[in-house]
JSON list of C-alpha atoms in Angstrom, two decimals:
[
{"chain": "A", "resi": 19, "resn": "UNK", "atom": "CA", "xyz": [13.77, -19.22, -73.79]},
{"chain": "A", "resi": 20, "resn": "UNK", "atom": "CA", "xyz": [14.61, -22.79, -72.82]},
{"chain": "A", "resi": 21, "resn": "UNK", "atom": "CA", "xyz": [12.76, -25.64, -74.10]},
{"chain": "A", "resi": 22, "resn": "UNK", "atom": "CA", "xyz": [10.72, -27.70, -71.67]},
{"chain": "A", "resi": 23, "resn": "UNK", "atom": "CA", "xyz": [12.26, -31.08, -70.59]},
{"chain": "A", "resi": 24, "resn": "UNK", "atom": "CA", "xyz": [9.68, -33.00, -72.32]},
{"chain": "A", "resi": 25, "resn": "UNK", "atom": "CA", "xyz": [10.30, -31.28, -75.77]},
{"chain": "A", "resi": 26, "resn": "UNK", "atom": "CA", "xyz": [14.02, -31.91, -75.27]},
{"chain": "A", "resi": 27, "resn": "UNK", "atom": "CA", "xyz": [13.21, -35.67, -74.52]},
{"chain": "A", "resi": 28, "resn": "UNK", "atom": "CA", "xyz": [11.04, -35.78, -77.51]},
{"chain": "A", "resi": 29, "resn": "UNK", "atom": "CA", "xyz": [13.50, -34.31, -79.75]},
{"chain": "A", "resi": 30, "resn": "UNK", "atom": "CA", "xyz": [16.31, -36.56, -78.49]},
{"chain": "A", "resi": 31, "resn": "UNK", "atom": "CA", "xyz": [14.28, -39.50, -79.10]},
{"chain": "A", "resi": 32, "resn": "UNK", "atom": "CA", "xyz": [12.66, -38.75, -82.39]},
{"chain": "A", "resi": 33, "resn": "UNK", "atom": "CA", "xyz": [16.30, -37.34, -83.51]},
{"chain": "A", "resi": 34, "resn": "UNK", "atom": "CA", "xyz": [17.80, -40.72, -82.62]},
{"chain": "A", "resi": 35, "resn": "UNK", "atom": "CA", "xyz": [15.08, -42.23, -84.53]},
{"chain": "A", "resi": 36, "resn": "UNK", "atom": "CA", "xyz": [15.94, -40.18, -87.59]},
{"chain": "A", "resi": 37, "resn": "UNK", "atom": "CA", "xyz": [19.63, -40.96, -87.25]},
{"chain": "A", "resi": 38, "resn": "UNK", "atom": "CA", "xyz": [19.06, -44.50, -87.18]},
{"chain": "A", "resi": 39, "resn": "UNK", "atom": "CA", "xyz": [16.73, -44.26, -90.14]},
{"chain": "A", "resi": 40, "resn": "UNK", "atom": "CA", "xyz": [19.38, -42.41, -92.03]},
{"chain": "A", "resi": 41, "resn": "UNK", "atom": "CA", "xyz": [21.82, -45.31, -91.58]},
{"chain": "A", "resi": 42, "resn": "UNK", "atom": "CA", "xyz": [19.54, -47.56, -93.19]},
{"chain": "A", "resi": 43, "resn": "UNK", "atom": "CA", "xyz": [19.16, -48.34, -96.93]},
{"chain": "A", "resi": 44, "resn": "UNK", "atom": "CA", "xyz": [16.11, -46.44, -98.34]},
{"chain": "A", "resi": 45, "resn": "UNK", "atom": "CA", "xyz": [14.53, -49.90, -99.00]},
{"chain": "A", "resi": 46, "resn": "UNK", "atom": "CA", "xyz": [14.97, -51.21, -95.39]},
{"chain": "A", "resi": 47, "resn": "UNK", "atom": "CA", "xyz": [13.37, -48.65, -92.96]},
{"chain": "A", "resi": 48, "resn": "UNK", "atom": "CA", "xyz": [14.42, -48.74, -89.50]},
{"chain": "A", "resi": 49, "resn": "UNK", "atom": "CA", "xyz": [10.97, -48.79, -88.43]},
{"chain": "A", "resi": 50, "resn": "UNK", "atom": "CA", "xyz": [7.71, -50.48, -89.64]},
{"chain": "A", "resi": 51, "resn": "UNK", "atom": "CA", "xyz": [4.33, -49.40, -90.12]},
{"chain": "A", "resi": 52, "resn": "UNK", "atom": "CA", "xyz": [3.10, -50.86, -86.85]},
{"chain": "A", "resi": 53, "resn": "UNK", "atom": "CA", "xyz": [5.91, -48.85, -84.88]},
{"chain": "A", "resi": 54, "resn": "UNK", "atom": "CA", "xyz": [5.12, -45.72, -86.89]},
{"chain": "A", "resi": 55, "resn": "UNK", "atom": "CA", "xyz": [1.36, -46.04, -86.09]},
{"chain": "A", "resi": 56, "resn": "UNK", "atom": "CA", "xyz": [2.15, -46.42, -82.37]},
{"chain": "A", "resi": 57, "resn": "UNK", "atom": "CA", "xyz": [4.76, -43.23, -82.36]},
{"chain": "A", "resi": 58, "resn": "UNK", "atom": "CA", "xyz": [1.94, -41.08, -83.86]},
{"chain": "A", "resi": 59, "resn": "UNK", "atom": "CA", "xyz": [-0.76, -42.28, -81.78]},
{"chain": "A", "resi": 60, "resn": "UNK", "atom": "CA", "xyz": [1.45, -41.59, -78.64]},
{"chain": "A", "resi": 61, "resn": "UNK", "atom": "CA", "xyz": [2.31, -38.16, -79.73]},
{"chain": "A", "resi": 62, "resn": "UNK", "atom": "CA", "xyz": [-1.37, -37.53, -80.31]},
{"chain": "A", "resi": 63, "resn": "UNK", "atom": "CA", "xyz": [-2.47, -38.98, -76.73]},
{"chain": "A", "resi": 64, "resn": "UNK", "atom": "CA", "xyz": [0.39, -36.90, -75.22]},
{"chain": "A", "resi": 65, "resn": "UNK", "atom": "CA", "xyz": [-1.10, -33.92, -76.53]},
{"chain": "A", "resi": 66, "resn": "UNK", "atom": "CA", "xyz": [-4.66, -34.74, -75.53]},
{"chain": "A", "resi": 67, "resn": "UNK", "atom": "CA", "xyz": [-3.44, -35.53, -71.99]},
{"chain": "A", "resi": 68, "resn": "UNK", "atom": "CA", "xyz": [-1.45, -31.92, -72.05]},
{"chain": "A", "resi": 69, "resn": "UNK", "atom": "CA", "xyz": [-4.58, -30.23, -73.13]},
{"chain": "A", "resi": 70, "resn": "UNK", "atom": "CA", "xyz": [-6.77, -31.99, -70.59]},
{"chain": "A", "resi": 71, "resn": "UNK", "atom": "CA", "xyz": [-4.22, -30.71, -67.78]},
{"chain": "A", "resi": 72, "resn": "UNK", "atom": "CA", "xyz": [-4.45, -27.24, -69.38]},
{"chain": "A", "resi": 73, "resn": "UNK", "atom": "CA", "xyz": [-8.17, -27.15, -69.08]},
{"chain": "A", "resi": 74, "resn": "UNK", "atom": "CA", "xyz": [-8.05, -27.97, -65.39]},
{"chain": "A", "resi": 75, "resn": "UNK", "atom": "CA", "xyz": [-5.29, -25.61, -64.62]},
{"chain": "A", "resi": 76, "resn": "UNK", "atom": "CA", "xyz": [-5.51, -22.67, -66.72]},
{"chain": "A", "resi": 77, "resn": "UNK", "atom": "CA", "xyz": [-7.91, -19.54, -66.22]},
{"chain": "A", "resi": 78, "resn": "UNK", "atom": "CA", "xyz": [-6.87, -17.84, -69.49]},
{"chain": "A", "resi": 79, "resn": "UNK", "atom": "CA", "xyz": [-9.24, -17.76, -72.14]},
{"chain": "A", "resi": 80, "resn": "UNK", "atom": "CA", "xyz": [-6.85, -17.92, -75.14]},
{"chain": "A", "resi": 81, "resn": "UNK", "atom": "CA", "xyz": [-5.29, -20.95, -73.32]},
{"chain": "A", "resi": 82, "resn": "UNK", "atom": "CA", "xyz": [-8.47, -22.70, -72.55]},
{"chain": "A", "resi": 83, "resn": "UNK", "atom": "CA", "xyz": [-9.44, -22.16, -76.17]},
{"chain": "A", "resi": 84, "resn": "UNK", "atom": "CA", "xyz": [-6.22, -23.49, -77.43]},
{"chain": "A", "resi": 85, "resn": "UNK", "atom": "CA", "xyz": [-6.24, -26.49, -75.23]},
{"chain": "A", "resi": 86, "resn": "UNK", "atom": "CA", "xyz": [-9.66, -27.43, -76.29]},
{"chain": "A", "resi": 87, "resn": "UNK", "atom": "CA", "xyz": [-8.67, -27.36, -80.02]},
{"chain": "A", "resi": 88, "resn": "UNK", "atom": "CA", "xyz": [-5.81, -29.69, -79.19]},
{"chain": "A", "resi": 89, "resn": "UNK", "atom": "CA", "xyz": [-8.00, -32.19, -77.45]},
{"chain": "A", "resi": 90, "resn": "UNK", "atom": "CA", "xyz": [-10.42, -32.13, -80.04]},
{"chain": "A", "resi": 91, "resn": "UNK", "atom": "CA", "xyz": [-8.15, -32.33, -83.14]},
{"chain": "A", "resi": 92, "resn": "UNK", "atom": "CA", "xyz": [-5.68, -34.74, -81.54]},
{"chain": "A", "resi": 93, "resn": "UNK", "atom": "CA", "xyz": [-8.37, -37.10, -80.25]},
{"chain": "A", "resi": 94, "resn": "UNK", "atom": "CA", "xyz": [-10.05, -37.04, -83.66]},
{"chain": "A", "resi": 95, "resn": "UNK", "atom": "CA", "xyz": [-6.69, -38.00, -85.57]},
{"chain": "A", "resi": 96, "resn": "UNK", "atom": "CA", "xyz": [-6.21, -40.66, -83.05]},
{"chain": "A", "resi": 97, "resn": "UNK", "atom": "CA", "xyz": [-9.83, -42.09, -83.63]},
{"chain": "A", "resi": 98, "resn": "UNK", "atom": "CA", "xyz": [-9.00, -42.11, -87.28]},
{"chain": "A", "resi": 99, "resn": "UNK", "atom": "CA", "xyz": [-5.69, -43.92, -86.57]},
{"chain": "A", "resi": 100, "resn": "UNK", "atom": "CA", "xyz": [-7.27, -46.50, -84.62]},
{"chain": "A", "resi": 101, "resn": "UNK", "atom": "CA", "xyz": [-9.92, -47.13, -87.24]},
{"chain": "A", "resi": 102, "resn": "UNK", "atom": "CA", "xyz": [-7.46, -47.28, -90.01]},
{"chain": "A", "resi": 103, "resn": "UNK", "atom": "CA", "xyz": [-5.44, -49.94, -88.09]},
{"chain": "A", "resi": 104, "resn": "UNK", "atom": "CA", "xyz": [-8.48, -51.85, -87.41]},
{"chain": "A", "resi": 105, "resn": "UNK", "atom": "CA", "xyz": [-9.45, -51.93, -91.00]},
{"chain": "A", "resi": 106, "resn": "UNK", "atom": "CA", "xyz": [-5.84, -52.83, -92.25]},
{"chain": "A", "resi": 107, "resn": "UNK", "atom": "CA", "xyz": [-5.53, -55.43, -89.42]},
{"chain": "A", "resi": 108, "resn": "UNK", "atom": "CA", "xyz": [-2.75, -53.67, -87.90]},
{"chain": "A", "resi": 109, "resn": "UNK", "atom": "CA", "xyz": [-1.82, -53.64, -84.22]},
{"chain": "A", "resi": 110, "resn": "UNK", "atom": "CA", "xyz": [0.18, -50.67, -83.27]},
{"chain": "A", "resi": 111, "resn": "UNK", "atom": "CA", "xyz": [3.47, -51.89, -82.16]},
{"chain": "A", "resi": 112, "resn": "UNK", "atom": "CA", "xyz": [5.07, -50.28, -78.94]},
{"chain": "A", "resi": 113, "resn": "UNK", "atom": "CA", "xyz": [8.64, -49.24, -79.22]},
{"chain": "A", "resi": 114, "resn": "UNK", "atom": "CA", "xyz": [11.47, -47.56, -77.47]},
{"chain": "A", "resi": 115, "resn": "UNK", "atom": "CA", "xyz": [10.52, -44.29, -79.32]},
{"chain": "A", "resi": 116, "resn": "UNK", "atom": "CA", "xyz": [6.99, -44.48, -77.97]},
{"chain": "A", "resi": 117, "resn": "UNK", "atom": "CA", "xyz": [8.32, -45.41, -74.62]},
{"chain": "A", "resi": 118, "resn": "UNK", "atom": "CA", "xyz": [10.56, -42.42, -74.53]},
{"chain": "A", "resi": 119, "resn": "UNK", "atom": "CA", "xyz": [7.93, -40.08, -75.57]},
{"chain": "A", "resi": 120, "resn": "UNK", "atom": "CA", "xyz": [5.67, -41.29, -72.81]},
{"chain": "A", "resi": 121, "resn": "UNK", "atom": "CA", "xyz": [8.25, -41.11, -70.21]},
{"chain": "A", "resi": 122, "resn": "UNK", "atom": "CA", "xyz": [9.32, -37.60, -71.15]},
{"chain": "A", "resi": 123, "resn": "UNK", "atom": "CA", "xyz": [5.68, -36.50, -71.27]},
{"chain": "A", "resi": 124, "resn": "UNK", "atom": "CA", "xyz": [4.98, -37.66, -67.88]},
{"chain": "A", "resi": 125, "resn": "UNK", "atom": "CA", "xyz": [7.98, -35.86, -66.64]},
{"chain": "A", "resi": 126, "resn": "UNK", "atom": "CA", "xyz": [6.71, -32.57, -68.38]},
{"chain": "A", "resi": 127, "resn": "UNK", "atom": "CA", "xyz": [3.02, -32.91, -66.99]},
{"chain": "A", "resi": 128, "resn": "UNK", "atom": "CA", "xyz": [4.58, -33.34, -63.23]},
{"chain": "A", "resi": 129, "resn": "UNK", "atom": "CA", "xyz": [6.75, -30.25, -63.94]},
{"chain": "A", "resi": 130, "resn": "UNK", "atom": "CA", "xyz": [3.77, -28.30, -65.20]},
{"chain": "A", "resi": 131, "resn": "UNK", "atom": "CA", "xyz": [1.45, -29.60, -62.54]},
{"chain": "A", "resi": 132, "resn": "UNK", "atom": "CA", "xyz": [3.65, -27.54, -60.02]},
{"chain": "A", "resi": 133, "resn": "UNK", "atom": "CA", "xyz": [3.04, -24.49, -61.78]},
{"chain": "A", "resi": 134, "resn": "UNK", "atom": "CA", "xyz": [-0.11, -22.15, -61.67]},
{"chain": "A", "resi": 135, "resn": "UNK", "atom": "CA", "xyz": [-1.44, -18.99, -63.25]},
{"chain": "A", "resi": 136, "resn": "UNK", "atom": "CA", "xyz": [0.54, -17.03, -65.74]},
{"chain": "A", "resi": 137, "resn": "UNK", "atom": "CA", "xyz": [3.60, -19.16, -65.13]},
{"chain": "A", "resi": 138, "resn": "UNK", "atom": "CA", "xyz": [1.62, -22.35, -66.01]},
{"chain": "A", "resi": 139, "resn": "UNK", "atom": "CA", "xyz": [0.13, -20.72, -69.11]},
{"chain": "A", "resi": 140, "resn": "UNK", "atom": "CA", "xyz": [3.42, -19.67, -70.58]},
{"chain": "A", "resi": 141, "resn": "UNK", "atom": "CA", "xyz": [5.17, -22.93, -69.76]},
{"chain": "A", "resi": 142, "resn": "UNK", "atom": "CA", "xyz": [2.42, -24.89, -71.24]},
{"chain": "A", "resi": 143, "resn": "UNK", "atom": "CA", "xyz": [2.55, -22.72, -74.54]},
{"chain": "A", "resi": 144, "resn": "UNK", "atom": "CA", "xyz": [6.03, -23.00, -74.82]},
{"chain": "A", "resi": 145, "resn": "UNK", "atom": "CA", "xyz": [5.86, -26.66, -74.36]},
{"chain": "A", "resi": 146, "resn": "UNK", "atom": "CA", "xyz": [3.16, -26.77, -77.13]},
{"chain": "A", "resi": 147, "resn": "UNK", "atom": "CA", "xyz": [5.48, -24.87, -79.52]},
{"chain": "A", "resi": 148, "resn": "UNK", "atom": "CA", "xyz": [8.57, -27.15, -78.85]},
{"chain": "A", "resi": 149, "resn": "UNK", "atom": "CA", "xyz": [6.25, -30.26, -78.97]},
{"chain": "A", "resi": 150, "resn": "UNK", "atom": "CA", "xyz": [4.70, -29.43, -82.43]},
{"chain": "A", "resi": 151, "resn": "UNK", "atom": "CA", "xyz": [8.22, -28.58, -83.87]},
{"chain": "A", "resi": 152, "resn": "UNK", "atom": "CA", "xyz": [9.70, -31.76, -82.70]},
{"chain": "A", "resi": 153, "resn": "UNK", "atom": "CA", "xyz": [6.92, -33.84, -83.87]},
{"chain": "A", "resi": 154, "resn": "UNK", "atom": "CA", "xyz": [6.73, -32.12, -87.38]},
{"chain": "A", "resi": 155, "resn": "UNK", "atom": "CA", "xyz": [10.39, -32.86, -87.78]},
{"chain": "A", "resi": 156, "resn": "UNK", "atom": "CA", "xyz": [9.91, -36.45, -86.99]},
{"chain": "A", "resi": 157, "resn": "UNK", "atom": "CA", "xyz": [6.80, -36.72, -89.13]},
{"chain": "A", "resi": 158, "resn": "UNK", "atom": "CA", "xyz": [8.01, -34.92, -92.00]},
{"chain": "A", "resi": 159, "resn": "UNK", "atom": "CA", "xyz": [11.64, -36.16, -91.84]},
{"chain": "A", "resi": 160, "resn": "UNK", "atom": "CA", "xyz": [11.34, -39.76, -90.75]},
{"chain": "A", "resi": 161, "resn": "UNK", "atom": "CA", "xyz": [8.06, -41.17, -90.19]},
{"chain": "A", "resi": 162, "resn": "UNK", "atom": "CA", "xyz": [6.17, -40.27, -93.48]},
{"chain": "A", "resi": 163, "resn": "UNK", "atom": "CA", "xyz": [9.14, -41.15, -95.76]},
{"chain": "A", "resi": 164, "resn": "UNK", "atom": "CA", "xyz": [9.16, -44.51, -93.71]},
{"chain": "A", "resi": 165, "resn": "UNK", "atom": "CA", "xyz": [5.77, -45.50, -93.93]},
{"chain": "A", "resi": 166, "resn": "UNK", "atom": "CA", "xyz": [5.08, -48.26, -96.45]},
{"chain": "A", "resi": 167, "resn": "UNK", "atom": "CA", "xyz": [1.15, -48.37, -96.43]},
{"chain": "A", "resi": 168, "resn": "UNK", "atom": "CA", "xyz": [-0.34, -45.70, -98.58]},
{"chain": "A", "resi": 169, "resn": "UNK", "atom": "CA", "xyz": [-3.55, -45.17, -96.36]},
{"chain": "A", "resi": 170, "resn": "UNK", "atom": "CA", "xyz": [-1.33, -44.66, -93.23]},
{"chain": "A", "resi": 171, "resn": "UNK", "atom": "CA", "xyz": [1.11, -42.50, -94.92]},
{"chain": "A", "resi": 172, "resn": "UNK", "atom": "CA", "xyz": [-1.88, -40.26, -96.08]},
{"chain": "A", "resi": 173, "resn": "UNK", "atom": "CA", "xyz": [-3.14, -40.17, -92.70]},
{"chain": "A", "resi": 174, "resn": "UNK", "atom": "CA", "xyz": [0.18, -38.91, -91.25]},
{"chain": "A", "resi": 175, "resn": "UNK", "atom": "CA", "xyz": [0.46, -36.34, -94.04]},
{"chain": "A", "resi": 176, "resn": "UNK", "atom": "CA", "xyz": [-3.01, -35.19, -92.81]},
{"chain": "A", "resi": 177, "resn": "UNK", "atom": "CA", "xyz": [-1.60, -35.02, -89.30]},
{"chain": "A", "resi": 178, "resn": "UNK", "atom": "CA", "xyz": [1.50, -33.17, -90.50]},
{"chain": "A", "resi": 179, "resn": "UNK", "atom": "CA", "xyz": [-0.68, -30.46, -92.01]},
{"chain": "A", "resi": 180, "resn": "UNK", "atom": "CA", "xyz": [-2.80, -30.18, -88.76]},
{"chain": "A", "resi": 181, "resn": "UNK", "atom": "CA", "xyz": [0.52, -30.12, -86.67]},
{"chain": "A", "resi": 182, "resn": "UNK", "atom": "CA", "xyz": [1.69, -27.22, -88.64]},
{"chain": "A", "resi": 183, "resn": "UNK", "atom": "CA", "xyz": [-1.43, -25.27, -88.18]},
{"chain": "A", "resi": 184, "resn": "UNK", "atom": "CA", "xyz": [-1.20, -26.25, -84.35]},
{"chain": "A", "resi": 185, "resn": "UNK", "atom": "CA", "xyz": [2.56, -25.12, -84.23]},
{"chain": "A", "resi": 186, "resn": "UNK", "atom": "CA", "xyz": [1.61, -21.72, -85.78]},
{"chain": "A", "resi": 187, "resn": "UNK", "atom": "CA", "xyz": [-1.18, -21.21, -83.26]},
{"chain": "A", "resi": 188, "resn": "UNK", "atom": "CA", "xyz": [1.01, -22.34, -80.39]},
{"chain": "A", "resi": 189, "resn": "UNK", "atom": "CA", "xyz": [3.55, -19.69, -81.49]},
{"chain": "A", "resi": 190, "resn": "UNK", "atom": "CA", "xyz": [0.79, -17.00, -81.64]},
{"chain": "A", "resi": 191, "resn": "UNK", "atom": "CA", "xyz": [-0.38, -18.18, -78.23]},
{"chain": "A", "resi": 192, "resn": "UNK", "atom": "CA", "xyz": [3.01, -18.06, -76.66]},
{"chain": "A", "resi": 193, "resn": "UNK", "atom": "CA", "xyz": [3.84, -14.81, -78.08]},
{"chain": "A", "resi": 194, "resn": "UNK", "atom": "CA", "xyz": [0.59, -13.38, -76.82]},
{"chain": "A", "resi": 195, "resn": "UNK", "atom": "CA", "xyz": [1.59, -14.43, -73.15]},
{"chain": "A", "resi": 196, "resn": "UNK", "atom": "CA", "xyz": [4.93, -12.70, -72.89]}
]
């Protein structure tokens, strides 16, 4: 199965972030906590938007339940992230990775908007699998190790656990739609 365009853009954008980070000395991360917070928030907001689209387009009970879970969970984590940023006096900083994610997400939303019925459901589920895999690779391989603030790191680690659960759920959903 081909990965959706958005997942490919996400993987390339976060993959280039990982390669830049790998070239840096461990004491000098390629990105700072404000940028990491923005990337994580952007990824959550992207999945909330995708879930809202699924809720408006799908008529499949399993897809609708999955989308409700994605919208609820990612909105809750993003609310926690904003509260933490406020507490720490940190403003999440927009950056090239966040911008690439948003651009790729917009393209994927347009592509999915043109689909309907079972074709939409399958494409949405496949995108969710690829999206969660790519975000997990970035979280676990780059963002969490590069995070300096202990509270932000803890929130990202919690987010990683949630993304692992979501990935398994997305894989189960995608398999059920074949």
